[in-house]
Amino acid sequence: MDFIAKLSNEFSIKPEYAGNIISLLDEGNTIPFIARYRKEMHGSMDDQVIREVADRLEYLRNFEARAKEITELIEAQEKMTDEIRESIEKAETMADLENIYRPFRPKRKTRASVAKEKGLEPLAEYILLQEDEESYPIDLAEKYVDAEMGVETAEDALQGALDIIAEVCSDNPEIRKRLFNLVWLNGIVKSVASDAEADSVYTGYYDFSEAVKKISGHRVLAINRGEREEFLKVSVEISDEKPLSMIRKVMVKGTSPCSEAVMTACEDAYTRLLLPSIEREVRAQLTENADVAAMKLFATNLHQLLMQPPVKDRVVIGLDPGYRTGCKVAVVDGTGRVLDTTVIYPTHSEAQVAQSKVKLLSLIKKYGATVLSIGNGTASKETEIFAAEVIAEAKKSDLAYMIVNEAGASIYSASKLAAAELPELDLTLRSAVSIARRLQDPLAELVKIDPKSIGIGQYQHDMPQKRLGETLDGVVEDCVNSVGADLNTASPALLQRIAGLNSTVCKNIVQYREENGKFESRAELKKVPKLGPKAFEQCAGFLRVADSKEALDNTAVHPESYKAAKALLKLLGYTAKDVENGGIKGIKEKVTDAEAIAEELSIGVPTLMDILDELTQPGRDPRESLPAPQLRTDVMGIEDLREGMELTGTVRNVIDFGAFVDIGVHQDGLVHLSQISDKFIKHPSQVLKVGDIVKVKVLSVDVQKKRISLTMKGF
């Protein structure tokens, strides 16, 4: 297979770029490194597209290997023909290959295999030829009656032959492919209640039907779950007329008695073998499509969540709410270092509430805290009310609070990583630390948790877990490398997401840091045990050393381009000192002929432009250009909402049929797809992303069911 031509065509990229990506991947280069530092070789494609190319390349290679394996298996049976070989060469999907191999696959005991054991295959083959215009199949079957073989009558013989023909029809690759397409284009997905009286979240699917080609992914996943939980019975239905007509055209030759027998066998194959099998295939394809779409949306939401702006250089108090065991409190400084911890009881007696206020106000004053980060779990509402009262009593103009999604905090607090990072703290207090740090730097803290436990997306537990994990890990890797990491402060969890580094090397980096003090330069990385030249090449550009004597060590300029960067500075009349003093704001304007300068420096134009960006603003964080998190000082409940009320909220989750928006009442409101924009949109992600600050209007409120309907129209 010509992988270069295939990828070039499918992704609409130059063959040269496709070939370069294949070579770079085969040489062991990571996707973040390829995307950032080999732009000239692939036309400045972003990391997401390169990842898709890499995934497709893996599929094509697996496809080629399977095609070769199937060819060898059929040849071993001495049943290979030119027609079969051509079919394998023309196959485009794994499903096509498996359909071709289906007739040759070793089978479990079937009606057809039993009939073959009784010696009825020659009869079936003769009837299938449909060349005998005069003899009736029942007469032909007479000579196959053999009591010793278990064939007592001519009817038994004929039935066995028809069973063999039915299996031939069912295994026919052309029929299977055409029937699949017919069901895909004309089939109806139906679901009914297993028990119409049972109350469940699936009541909307108790009498549901929709065309296969139109049903949305989130409905497919909902129906699948309802079926697994035994609330629903699901089927795919189609009128028999078109499928049977198609099968007749493929299998039947003429109008002889044998032809009619063949059609009888094909009708049996259709109802008994083909339709149930194709229904499973169609549902499997619907599920796969739904999984892919859901994983893509999950990945988008995760990317946006991880890339939310950090709340830098502020002392934060994390509050992990609770009733019986109290609210755990952790004070962390601007770098995330734990300054103090305690437990307060804001939901207990009046005396304990008063004591809790005194204790929290004391911590705020002692450490100069300006933000309270409150987890959104049990007792969060009461803790928020308590925090608002504390803020009012503190009379501190720069003091505010924010509700933080605490999903996964308990998982982190019980992990080996948390025990290593915070060995002196009780497990419950570690959660409070995590909640505080999540506000300070979402990326640095959330990388410590399995992405599937972060609390975004839908139906993540129903998807192929390995595939979902790989997809989300790719997102985390891309986010971490696009931001970069401080070599002297990054946790092992963060370092492990840097291109080219594995857990062993990360531990060695931390150990080297502990034994030798702070890294003085990127070059010092080469002294870390087991960090070889290839690993250094991959990781160096993504690691920052803020206090290095080499100004470029605090930029995303790769060490391999230092010579070019310094030559560029000299060419434009600057020095490294200018970079150290906050960057060179007008340097881009001095480059009037980028191609000529790039050629003079022996680099590509994309690399030149990246160097200029870094020289303009060294150490920049791409997240800082996004809207800052919304901090609050007052509190409101769902019971305070009124129809028509206009509010500002933060998008917490984007799903297929809308988006959930946090409006500060402890229950996210739903903006349905139809209420997102005055213009027609196919998907919420066309307009919204996680972390967006949006204006909404309340359409309706159901306090009892805790449902809030919002609209963005008119803003």
XYZ file of C-alpha atoms in Angstrom:
715
model
C 0.000 0.000 0.000
C 1.212 3.487 -0.829
C 0.801 5.111 2.590
C 2.092 8.476 1.396
C -0.459 8.718 -1.422
C -3.261 7.504 0.859
C -2.528 9.995 3.657
C -1.882 12.802 1.201
C -5.260 12.245 -0.417
C -7.263 11.730 2.785
C -5.852 14.759 4.620
C -5.406 16.983 1.542
C -1.718 17.543 2.254
C 1.323 17.472 -0.007
C 2.807 13.997 -0.555
C 6.117 15.443 0.617
C 4.577 16.400 3.970
C 2.890 13.018 4.379
C 6.199 11.257 3.713
C 8.043 13.497 6.153
C 5.522 12.842 8.925
C 5.827 9.095 8.410
C 9.647 9.344 8.555
C 9.600 11.571 11.642
C 7.247 9.225 13.480
C 9.271 6.157 12.489
C 12.424 7.849 13.793
C 10.824 8.036 17.259
C 9.949 11.732 17.315
C 7.038 12.758 19.519
C 4.013 14.538 18.082
C 4.501 17.753 20.148
C 8.123 17.936 18.952
C 7.143 17.342 15.323
C 4.351 19.937 15.515
C 6.499 22.626 17.129
C 10.021 22.117 15.830
C 9.660 20.491 12.415
C 7.128 22.841 10.836
C 9.054 23.161 7.597
C 8.709 19.426 7.076
C 4.914 19.316 7.350
C 3.690 22.769 6.419
C 2.976 23.989 9.975
C 0.199 21.483 10.645
C -1.045 21.604 14.254
C -0.519 18.778 16.732
C -4.118 17.587 16.541
C -3.964 17.010 12.775
C -0.572 15.311 13.038
C -2.028 13.049 15.727
C -4.907 12.158 13.388
C -2.411 11.387 10.606
C -0.434 9.181 13.017
C -3.596 7.316 14.076
C -4.618 6.793 10.455
C -1.125 5.566 9.570
C -1.354 2.981 12.358
C -4.775 1.856 11.053
C -3.487 1.524 7.491
C -0.479 -0.493 8.630
C -2.710 -2.798 10.673
C -5.030 -3.076 7.668
C -2.142 -4.057 5.411
C -0.921 -6.640 7.916
C -4.415 -8.141 8.216
C -4.820 -8.273 4.422
C -1.530 -10.160 4.176
C -2.582 -12.520 6.969
C -5.961 -13.257 5.327
C -4.265 -13.879 1.982
C -1.930 -16.408 3.594
C -4.791 -18.125 5.458
C -6.861 -18.557 2.280
C -3.805 -19.745 0.332
C -3.108 -22.305 3.046
C -6.590 -23.710 2.414
C -5.735 -23.816 -1.318
C -8.880 -21.819 -2.084
C -7.310 -18.588 -3.349
C -8.580 -17.361 -6.728
C -7.785 -14.323 -8.840
C -11.215 -12.935 -7.980
C -10.637 -13.248 -4.220
C -7.139 -11.765 -4.504
C -8.554 -8.795 -6.424
C -11.267 -8.328 -3.774
C -8.615 -8.212 -1.041
C -6.601 -5.662 -3.026
C -9.689 -3.485 -3.514
C -10.889 -3.702 0.110
C -10.926 -0.343 1.900
C -11.876 -1.196 5.480
C -11.263 -3.918 8.035
C -14.945 -4.842 7.679
C -14.434 -5.437 3.943
C -11.502 -7.751 4.678
C -13.427 -9.715 7.305
C -16.382 -10.152 4.935
C -14.022 -11.583 2.286
C -12.497 -13.955 4.826
C -15.851 -14.932 6.359
C -16.508 -18.003 4.096
C -13.035 -19.361 4.913
C -13.112 -18.739 8.649
C -13.237 -21.879 10.820
C -16.840 -22.117 12.039
C -18.511 -23.492 15.094
C -21.163 -26.158 14.571
C -23.946 -24.823 12.325
C -26.840 -26.312 10.416
C -24.723 -26.007 7.269
C -21.679 -27.699 8.810
C -23.874 -30.579 10.016
C -25.308 -30.936 6.498
C -21.790 -31.002 5.032
C -20.824 -33.764 7.455
C -23.774 -35.742 6.073
C -22.344 -35.457 2.562
C -24.906 -32.979 1.225
C -22.479 -30.344 -0.100
C -22.458 -31.759 -3.682
C -26.262 -31.497 -3.770
C -26.103 -27.895 -2.566
C -23.467 -27.031 -5.168
C -25.520 -28.603 -7.954
C -28.670 -26.705 -6.974
C -26.648 -23.474 -6.720
C -25.490 -23.885 -10.330
C -29.157 -23.566 -11.385
C -28.327 -25.160 -14.727
C -30.852 -28.028 -14.520
C -34.015 -26.578 -16.059
C -36.110 -29.735 -15.719
C -35.349 -31.567 -12.460
C -36.988 -30.589 -9.220
C -34.652 -30.272 -6.201
C -36.666 -32.834 -4.225
C -36.044 -35.390 -6.966
C -32.336 -34.546 -7.027
C -32.253 -35.100 -3.274
C -33.497 -38.688 -3.524
C -30.063 -40.128 -4.263
C -28.599 -38.496 -1.129
C -30.879 -40.389 1.248
C -28.587 -42.391 3.522
C -29.818 -43.587 6.895
C -26.277 -44.299 8.094
C -25.330 -40.665 7.442
C -28.446 -39.473 9.231
C -30.353 -38.512 6.072
C -33.640 -40.386 6.445
C -35.669 -38.823 3.624
C -35.329 -36.744 0.465
C -36.865 -33.859 2.398
C -34.033 -34.161 4.966
C -31.467 -34.132 2.165
C -32.993 -31.118 0.484
C -33.274 -29.206 3.747
C -29.613 -29.867 4.481
C -28.628 -28.608 1.015
C -30.729 -25.478 1.516
C -29.015 -24.897 4.863
C -25.659 -24.988 3.075
C -26.914 -22.565 0.385
C -28.273 -20.258 3.110
C -24.817 -20.091 4.681
C -23.218 -19.429 1.268
C -25.655 -16.550 0.817
C -24.974 -15.232 4.325
C -21.201 -15.357 3.765
C -21.316 -13.603 0.388
C -19.197 -10.391 0.766
C -21.157 -8.499 -1.892
C -24.511 -9.297 -0.301
C -23.300 -8.364 3.169
C -21.887 -5.047 1.993
C -24.983 -4.127 -0.021
C -27.344 -5.181 2.764
C -25.376 -3.132 5.280
C -25.710 -0.083 3.016
C -29.451 -0.714 2.549
C -30.026 -0.900 6.302
C -27.820 2.146 6.874
C -29.773 4.220 4.351
C -33.295 2.870 4.942
C -33.275 1.266 8.387
C -35.034 2.550 11.501
C -33.631 2.355 15.032
C -36.444 1.526 17.441
C -36.535 1.283 21.208
C -39.405 0.294 23.481
C -39.713 -0.065 27.232
C -38.974 -3.399 28.838
C -41.514 -2.293 31.446
C -43.649 0.692 30.468
C -44.523 1.320 34.129
C -40.914 1.526 35.303
C -39.629 5.008 36.086
C -36.171 5.779 34.710
C -34.113 8.443 32.958
C -34.892 6.630 29.691
C -38.628 7.436 29.524
C -37.987 9.500 26.403
C -36.916 6.278 24.670
C -39.843 4.078 25.792
C -41.442 4.467 22.362
C -38.744 5.906 20.137
C -37.775 5.547 16.500
C -35.381 7.385 14.208
C -33.697 6.713 10.884
C -30.329 4.985 11.154
C -28.695 7.589 8.926
C -30.014 10.484 11.040
C -29.837 9.340 14.661
C -27.429 11.449 16.718
C -24.543 9.971 18.634
C -25.768 10.952 22.096
C -29.082 9.170 21.434
C -27.230 6.032 20.345
C -25.190 6.024 23.553
C -28.271 6.693 25.697
C -30.188 3.839 24.034
C -27.238 1.481 24.439
C -26.997 2.258 28.141
C -30.764 1.883 28.593
C -30.574 -1.519 26.938
C -27.649 -2.620 29.140
C -29.565 -1.551 32.232
C -32.567 -3.547 30.922
C -34.953 -0.595 30.701
C -35.098 -0.739 26.894
C -35.413 -3.243 24.079
C -33.685 -2.022 20.925
C -33.908 -3.141 17.315
C -33.042 -2.009 13.795
C -35.863 -2.580 11.319
C -36.185 -2.363 7.544
C -38.777 -3.334 4.970
C -37.884 -6.749 3.486
C -38.686 -5.779 -0.103
C -35.410 -4.087 -1.148
C -33.055 -6.517 0.630
C -34.743 -9.604 -0.831
C -34.792 -8.048 -4.293
C -31.064 -7.323 -4.006
C -30.294 -10.866 -2.820
C -32.309 -12.364 -5.681
C -30.243 -10.358 -8.202
C -27.000 -11.655 -6.728
C -27.902 -15.290 -6.062
C -30.665 -16.322 -8.465
C -30.054 -17.222 -12.117
C -33.216 -17.732 -14.154
C -36.542 -19.246 -13.116
C -35.821 -22.978 -12.918
C -37.017 -25.122 -9.996
C -33.448 -24.996 -8.648
C -33.539 -21.194 -8.841
C -36.691 -21.131 -6.733
C -35.026 -23.440 -4.206
C -32.028 -21.098 -4.062
C -34.339 -18.159 -3.370
C -36.080 -20.122 -0.629
C -32.689 -20.747 0.977
C -31.773 -17.062 0.577
C -34.983 -15.945 2.288
C -34.090 -18.224 5.180
C -30.532 -16.807 5.177
C -31.925 -13.276 5.228
C -34.227 -13.708 8.228
C -32.165 -16.244 10.217
C -28.569 -15.241 9.490
C -28.084 -12.037 7.539
C -30.502 -9.588 9.129
C -29.529 -10.310 12.765
C -25.838 -10.168 11.820
C -26.144 -6.949 9.815
C -28.255 -5.410 12.587
C -25.372 -6.069 14.986
C -22.900 -4.592 12.504
C -25.033 -1.482 11.955
C -25.448 -0.942 15.681
C -21.730 -1.520 16.194
C -20.969 1.100 13.527
C -23.455 3.540 15.056
C -21.827 2.998 18.431
C -18.330 3.426 17.027
C -19.351 6.659 15.288
C -20.989 7.871 18.494
C -17.910 6.931 20.526
C -15.601 8.771 18.109
C -17.793 11.901 18.204
C -18.136 11.748 21.992
C -14.383 11.231 22.462
C -13.667 14.122 20.125
C -16.001 16.374 22.114
C -14.564 15.066 25.374
C -11.071 15.842 24.080
C -12.122 19.359 23.041
C -13.666 20.033 26.459
C -10.608 18.656 28.217
C -8.279 20.815 26.128
C -10.297 23.915 26.969
C -10.463 23.017 30.662
C -6.717 22.407 30.921
C -5.936 25.604 29.045
C -8.005 27.829 31.340
C -5.990 30.818 32.594
C -4.119 30.317 35.870
C -4.709 32.603 38.845
C -1.055 33.483 39.336
C 0.819 34.913 42.296
C -2.143 34.894 44.690
C -2.397 33.191 48.049
C -5.371 30.834 47.828
C -7.336 29.068 50.555
C -8.814 25.771 49.392
C -12.036 24.643 51.074
C -13.097 21.012 50.735
C -16.694 21.059 52.059
C -18.200 18.370 54.286
C -20.921 17.912 56.900
C -20.023 15.453 59.644
C -16.234 15.608 59.256
C -16.171 19.365 58.710
C -14.671 21.500 55.952
C -10.998 20.845 55.278
C -8.902 23.981 54.757
C -5.521 24.426 53.044
C -3.611 27.671 52.484
C -1.169 27.689 49.562
C 1.124 30.469 48.396
C 1.462 31.806 44.857
C 3.650 28.854 43.841
C 1.302 26.205 45.280
C 3.418 25.582 48.398
C 1.317 24.573 51.417
C 1.469 27.215 54.169
C -1.147 25.953 56.607
C -3.997 23.485 57.025
C -6.920 23.095 59.431
C -10.506 21.914 59.717
C -13.527 24.169 60.339
C -17.213 23.388 60.931
C -19.369 25.921 59.056
C -22.420 23.589 58.966
C -22.570 22.707 62.681
C -23.779 24.701 65.715
C -23.844 28.513 65.860
C -20.868 28.459 68.217
C -18.826 26.295 65.837
C -19.808 28.477 62.873
C -18.611 31.532 64.786
C -15.347 29.766 65.665
C -14.926 28.746 62.019
C -15.310 32.377 60.899
C -12.688 33.531 63.378
C -10.291 30.804 62.254
C -10.774 31.501 58.520
C -10.506 35.282 58.965
C -7.307 34.724 60.920
C -5.805 32.658 58.084
C -6.837 35.269 55.514
C -5.151 38.027 57.501
C -2.046 36.013 58.454
C -1.182 34.908 54.918
C -2.729 37.715 52.879
C -5.094 35.354 51.042
C -7.187 36.943 48.291
C -9.128 33.961 46.908
C -11.211 31.199 48.475
C -11.414 28.126 46.225
C -14.470 26.029 47.162
C -15.034 22.448 46.010
C -18.439 21.770 44.478
C -19.173 18.522 46.353
C -21.259 17.701 49.435
C -22.083 20.777 51.595
C -20.717 23.094 48.927
C -23.810 25.333 49.029
C -23.580 25.878 52.779
C -19.832 26.450 52.536
C -20.360 29.034 49.794
C -22.877 30.940 51.941
C -20.426 30.784 54.845
C -17.577 32.030 52.620
C -19.678 34.962 51.352
C -20.376 35.971 54.955
C -16.663 35.747 55.796
C -15.797 37.925 52.775
C -18.338 40.522 53.900
C -16.905 40.552 57.442
C -13.290 40.675 56.224
C -13.954 44.029 54.491
C -11.105 43.227 52.117
C -11.766 44.642 48.639
C -9.556 42.125 46.818
C -11.026 39.037 48.536
C -13.353 36.815 46.468
C -14.304 33.179 46.030
C -14.815 30.701 43.208
C -16.542 27.332 43.033
C -14.136 24.741 41.604
C -15.051 21.372 40.112
C -13.538 18.924 42.583
C -14.011 15.825 40.396
C -11.048 13.519 40.915
C -9.706 15.354 43.986
C -10.413 12.388 46.261
C -8.727 10.059 43.741
C -5.642 12.278 43.748
C -5.563 12.575 47.552
C -5.436 8.781 47.913
C -2.808 8.306 45.193
C 0.875 7.457 45.595
C 1.690 10.757 43.918
C -0.192 12.747 46.572
C 1.456 10.730 49.334
C 4.863 11.542 47.835
C 4.051 15.238 47.325
C 2.271 15.818 50.649
C 3.524 13.069 52.987
C 2.948 15.116 56.125
C -0.745 15.752 55.407
C -3.762 13.636 56.198
C -5.515 12.200 53.126
C -8.553 14.489 53.592
C -6.428 17.650 53.754
C -4.699 16.771 50.481
C -8.027 17.267 48.702
C -8.203 20.837 50.008
C -4.688 21.459 48.678
C -5.702 20.098 45.276
C -8.813 22.311 45.197
C -6.695 25.392 45.926
C -4.082 24.508 43.316
C -6.739 23.796 40.676
C -7.691 27.445 40.770
C -4.063 28.593 40.700
C -2.991 26.434 37.765
C -5.605 24.000 36.377
C -3.113 22.377 34.003
C -0.388 21.670 36.556
C -2.874 20.165 39.022
C -5.214 18.260 36.728
C -2.366 16.377 35.018
C -2.066 14.455 38.288
C -5.482 12.877 37.755
C -6.743 10.368 35.201
C -8.428 12.551 32.541
C -11.500 10.279 32.640
C -12.054 11.319 36.285
C -12.020 15.072 35.712
C -15.800 15.290 35.277
C -16.373 16.494 31.729
C -17.938 14.847 28.692
C -20.742 12.291 28.561
C -20.902 8.494 28.625
C -17.146 8.254 29.144
C -17.553 4.975 31.054
C -19.394 3.437 28.088
C -16.619 4.082 25.569
C -13.657 1.825 24.730
C -11.496 2.699 27.712
C -8.120 2.063 26.092
C -8.978 4.216 23.084
C -10.496 6.947 25.258
C -7.434 6.931 27.495
C -5.095 7.280 24.522
C -7.180 10.134 23.100
C -7.271 12.070 26.362
C -3.619 11.410 27.133
C -2.821 12.935 23.746
C -4.798 16.053 24.687
C -2.986 16.379 28.019
C 0.368 15.934 26.285
C -0.462 18.608 23.712
C -1.637 21.067 26.395
C 1.374 20.586 28.657
C 3.835 20.969 25.817
C 2.094 24.017 24.344
C 2.431 25.762 27.731
C 5.807 24.310 28.710
C 7.042 23.596 32.230
C 9.479 25.176 34.654
C 12.295 22.655 34.995
C 12.940 23.696 38.606
C 9.382 23.588 39.961
C 7.442 21.128 37.772
C 6.048 18.063 39.552
C 6.925 14.563 38.311
C 3.332 14.283 37.016
C 3.773 17.396 34.887
C 7.256 16.430 33.706
C 5.987 13.028 32.613
C 3.715 14.735 30.073
C 6.659 16.549 28.471
C 7.648 15.149 25.072
C 10.409 12.553 25.244
C 10.316 11.973 29.018
C 9.220 8.794 30.778
C 8.567 8.117 34.461
C 12.121 6.900 35.147
C 13.747 9.975 33.606
C 11.280 12.254 35.432
C 12.209 10.694 38.764
C 15.868 11.168 37.887
C 15.265 14.843 37.052
C 13.591 15.428 40.424
C 16.317 13.483 42.237
C 19.026 15.473 40.427
C 17.208 18.682 41.452
C 17.086 17.581 45.088
C 20.727 16.525 45.207
C 22.310 19.334 43.167
C 19.939 22.246 43.640
C 18.181 24.165 40.882
C 19.070 23.595 37.246
C 21.218 26.477 36.047
C 20.553 25.840 32.353
C 18.817 23.571 29.861
C 22.187 22.092 28.933
C 22.501 20.761 32.479
C 19.671 18.351 31.638
C 22.247 16.260 29.796
C 23.754 15.332 33.170
C 20.558 13.615 34.307
C 20.982 9.804 34.301
C 19.229 7.987 31.415
C 18.337 11.261 29.655
C 20.079 10.602 26.356
C 20.550 12.786 23.251
C 17.205 11.766 21.699
C 15.253 12.506 24.884
C 17.050 15.857 25.221
C 16.191 16.747 21.635
C 12.513 15.968 22.233
C 12.060 17.621 25.638
C 14.475 20.574 25.798
C 12.310 23.107 23.964
C 9.360 22.497 26.283
C 11.276 22.984 29.545
C 12.037 26.461 30.881
C 14.855 27.610 33.171
C 13.805 31.063 34.321
C 17.056 32.047 36.057
C 19.477 30.680 33.476
C 22.332 32.862 32.277
C 21.235 31.884 28.792
C 18.198 34.096 28.094
C 16.854 31.673 25.496
C 16.527 28.955 28.158
C 13.347 30.718 29.327
C 11.739 30.614 25.895
C 10.298 27.968 23.579
C 13.267 28.411 21.226
C 14.848 24.982 20.849
C 18.577 24.710 21.706
C 19.204 23.559 18.131
C 18.089 27.064 17.036
C 20.080 29.087 19.572
C 22.774 29.864 17.015
C 20.183 31.151 14.546
C 18.354 33.139 17.257
C 21.559 34.864 18.377
C 22.541 35.606 14.776
C 19.087 37.108 14.273
C 19.473 39.352 17.330
C 22.841 40.570 16.068
C 21.469 41.113 12.563
C 18.655 43.290 13.930
C 20.854 45.199 16.387
C 19.874 43.557 19.670
C 21.573 41.478 22.362
C 20.526 38.756 24.803
C 20.175 41.461 27.494
C 17.258 42.921 25.546
C 15.515 39.549 25.720
C 16.107 39.254 29.473
C 14.504 42.644 30.103
C 10.982 41.502 29.251
C 11.433 40.864 25.554
C 11.795 43.034 22.455
C 8.384 44.411 21.559
C 9.096 45.818 18.103
C 11.435 43.178 16.754
C 8.919 41.696 14.297
C 8.490 45.018 12.526
C 12.209 45.042 11.725
C 11.867 41.880 9.638
C 10.816 43.130 6.207
C 11.891 40.113 4.174
C 11.346 36.955 6.217
C 12.366 34.577 3.444
C 15.692 36.306 2.855
C 16.540 36.388 6.573
C 15.492 32.758 7.040
C 17.726 31.740 4.154
C 20.639 33.734 5.587
C 20.197 32.008 8.953
C 19.754 28.561 7.348
C 16.338 28.021 8.925
C 12.787 27.909 7.605
C 10.352 30.820 7.712
C 8.054 29.077 10.282
C 11.023 28.603 12.633
C 12.035 32.232 12.114
C 8.533 33.458 13.005
C 8.454 31.242 16.120
C 11.813 32.632 17.255
C 10.551 36.191 16.744
C 7.449 35.430 18.837
C 9.614 34.155 21.677
C 12.006 37.104 21.504
C 9.010 39.452 21.682
C 7.648 37.897 24.859
C 9.961 35.327 26.488
C 8.376 32.943 28.975
C 4.892 33.788 27.733
C 1.966 31.607 28.759
C -0.560 31.072 25.930
C -3.327 30.687 28.521
C -3.045 34.288 29.682
C -4.714 35.592 26.516
C -7.980 33.811 27.469
C -10.752 35.273 29.702
C -9.839 35.130 33.395
C -11.856 32.898 35.763
C -14.970 34.552 37.184
C -14.600 35.261 40.905
C -17.598 36.022 43.148
C -18.220 37.833 46.418
C -21.961 37.155 46.909
C -24.125 34.035 46.772
C -27.388 33.095 45.085
C -29.518 29.921 45.154
C -31.698 28.209 42.568
C -34.760 29.379 44.495
C -33.672 32.989 43.838
C -33.879 32.556 40.068
C -36.764 34.089 38.163
C -37.841 33.734 34.550
C -36.275 36.488 32.443
C -33.405 37.105 34.879
C -30.150 37.975 33.065
C -26.920 36.539 34.451
C -23.268 35.969 33.632
C -21.986 32.408 33.773
C -19.099 30.112 32.901
C -19.434 27.249 30.422
C -18.616 24.041 32.310
C -19.414 21.358 29.745
C -20.263 21.285 26.035
C -22.334 18.328 24.836
C -24.060 17.350 21.593
C -27.412 18.927 22.451
C -26.256 22.035 24.280
C -24.004 23.366 27.015
C -24.098 23.469 30.799
C -23.392 26.883 32.277
C -22.427 27.645 35.884
C -24.446 30.697 36.955
C -23.421 30.497 40.615
C -26.379 28.583 42.070
C -24.766 25.142 42.519
C -26.788 23.680 39.689
C -25.553 24.262 36.169
C -28.199 25.510 33.756
C -28.699 23.986 30.318
C -28.536 26.127 27.212
C -30.128 23.878 24.602
C -28.612 23.839 21.112
C -31.650 25.777 19.848
C -31.041 28.542 22.419
C -27.325 29.144 21.853
C -27.395 31.407 18.820
C -29.803 33.471 16.727
C -28.149 31.841 13.707
C -28.465 28.159 12.792
C -25.639 26.000 14.183
C -25.150 22.247 13.896
C -23.232 21.800 17.138
C -22.699 23.854 20.324
C -18.903 23.694 19.859
C -19.269 26.010 16.852
C -20.017 28.822 19.317
C -19.009 27.718 22.817
C -16.053 26.176 24.595
C -15.369 25.174 28.193
C -14.335 28.187 30.256
C -16.171 30.780 28.146
C -17.798 33.598 30.120
C -21.284 34.112 28.657
C -24.423 36.170 29.244
C -27.611 34.130 29.662
C -31.275 34.655 30.403
C -33.366 32.294 32.556
C -36.135 30.598 30.539
C -37.513 28.316 33.248
C -36.645 26.872 36.652
C -37.783 23.607 38.240
C -36.565 23.842 41.843
C -37.792 20.357 42.786
C -36.007 18.597 39.902
C -33.108 21.094 40.013
C -33.417 21.940 36.332
C -32.568 25.333 34.903
C -33.249 26.222 31.294
C -31.258 29.139 29.867
C -30.966 31.030 26.601
C -28.155 33.006 25.024
C -30.324 34.492 22.308
C -30.547 38.258 22.196
C -27.059 38.888 23.618
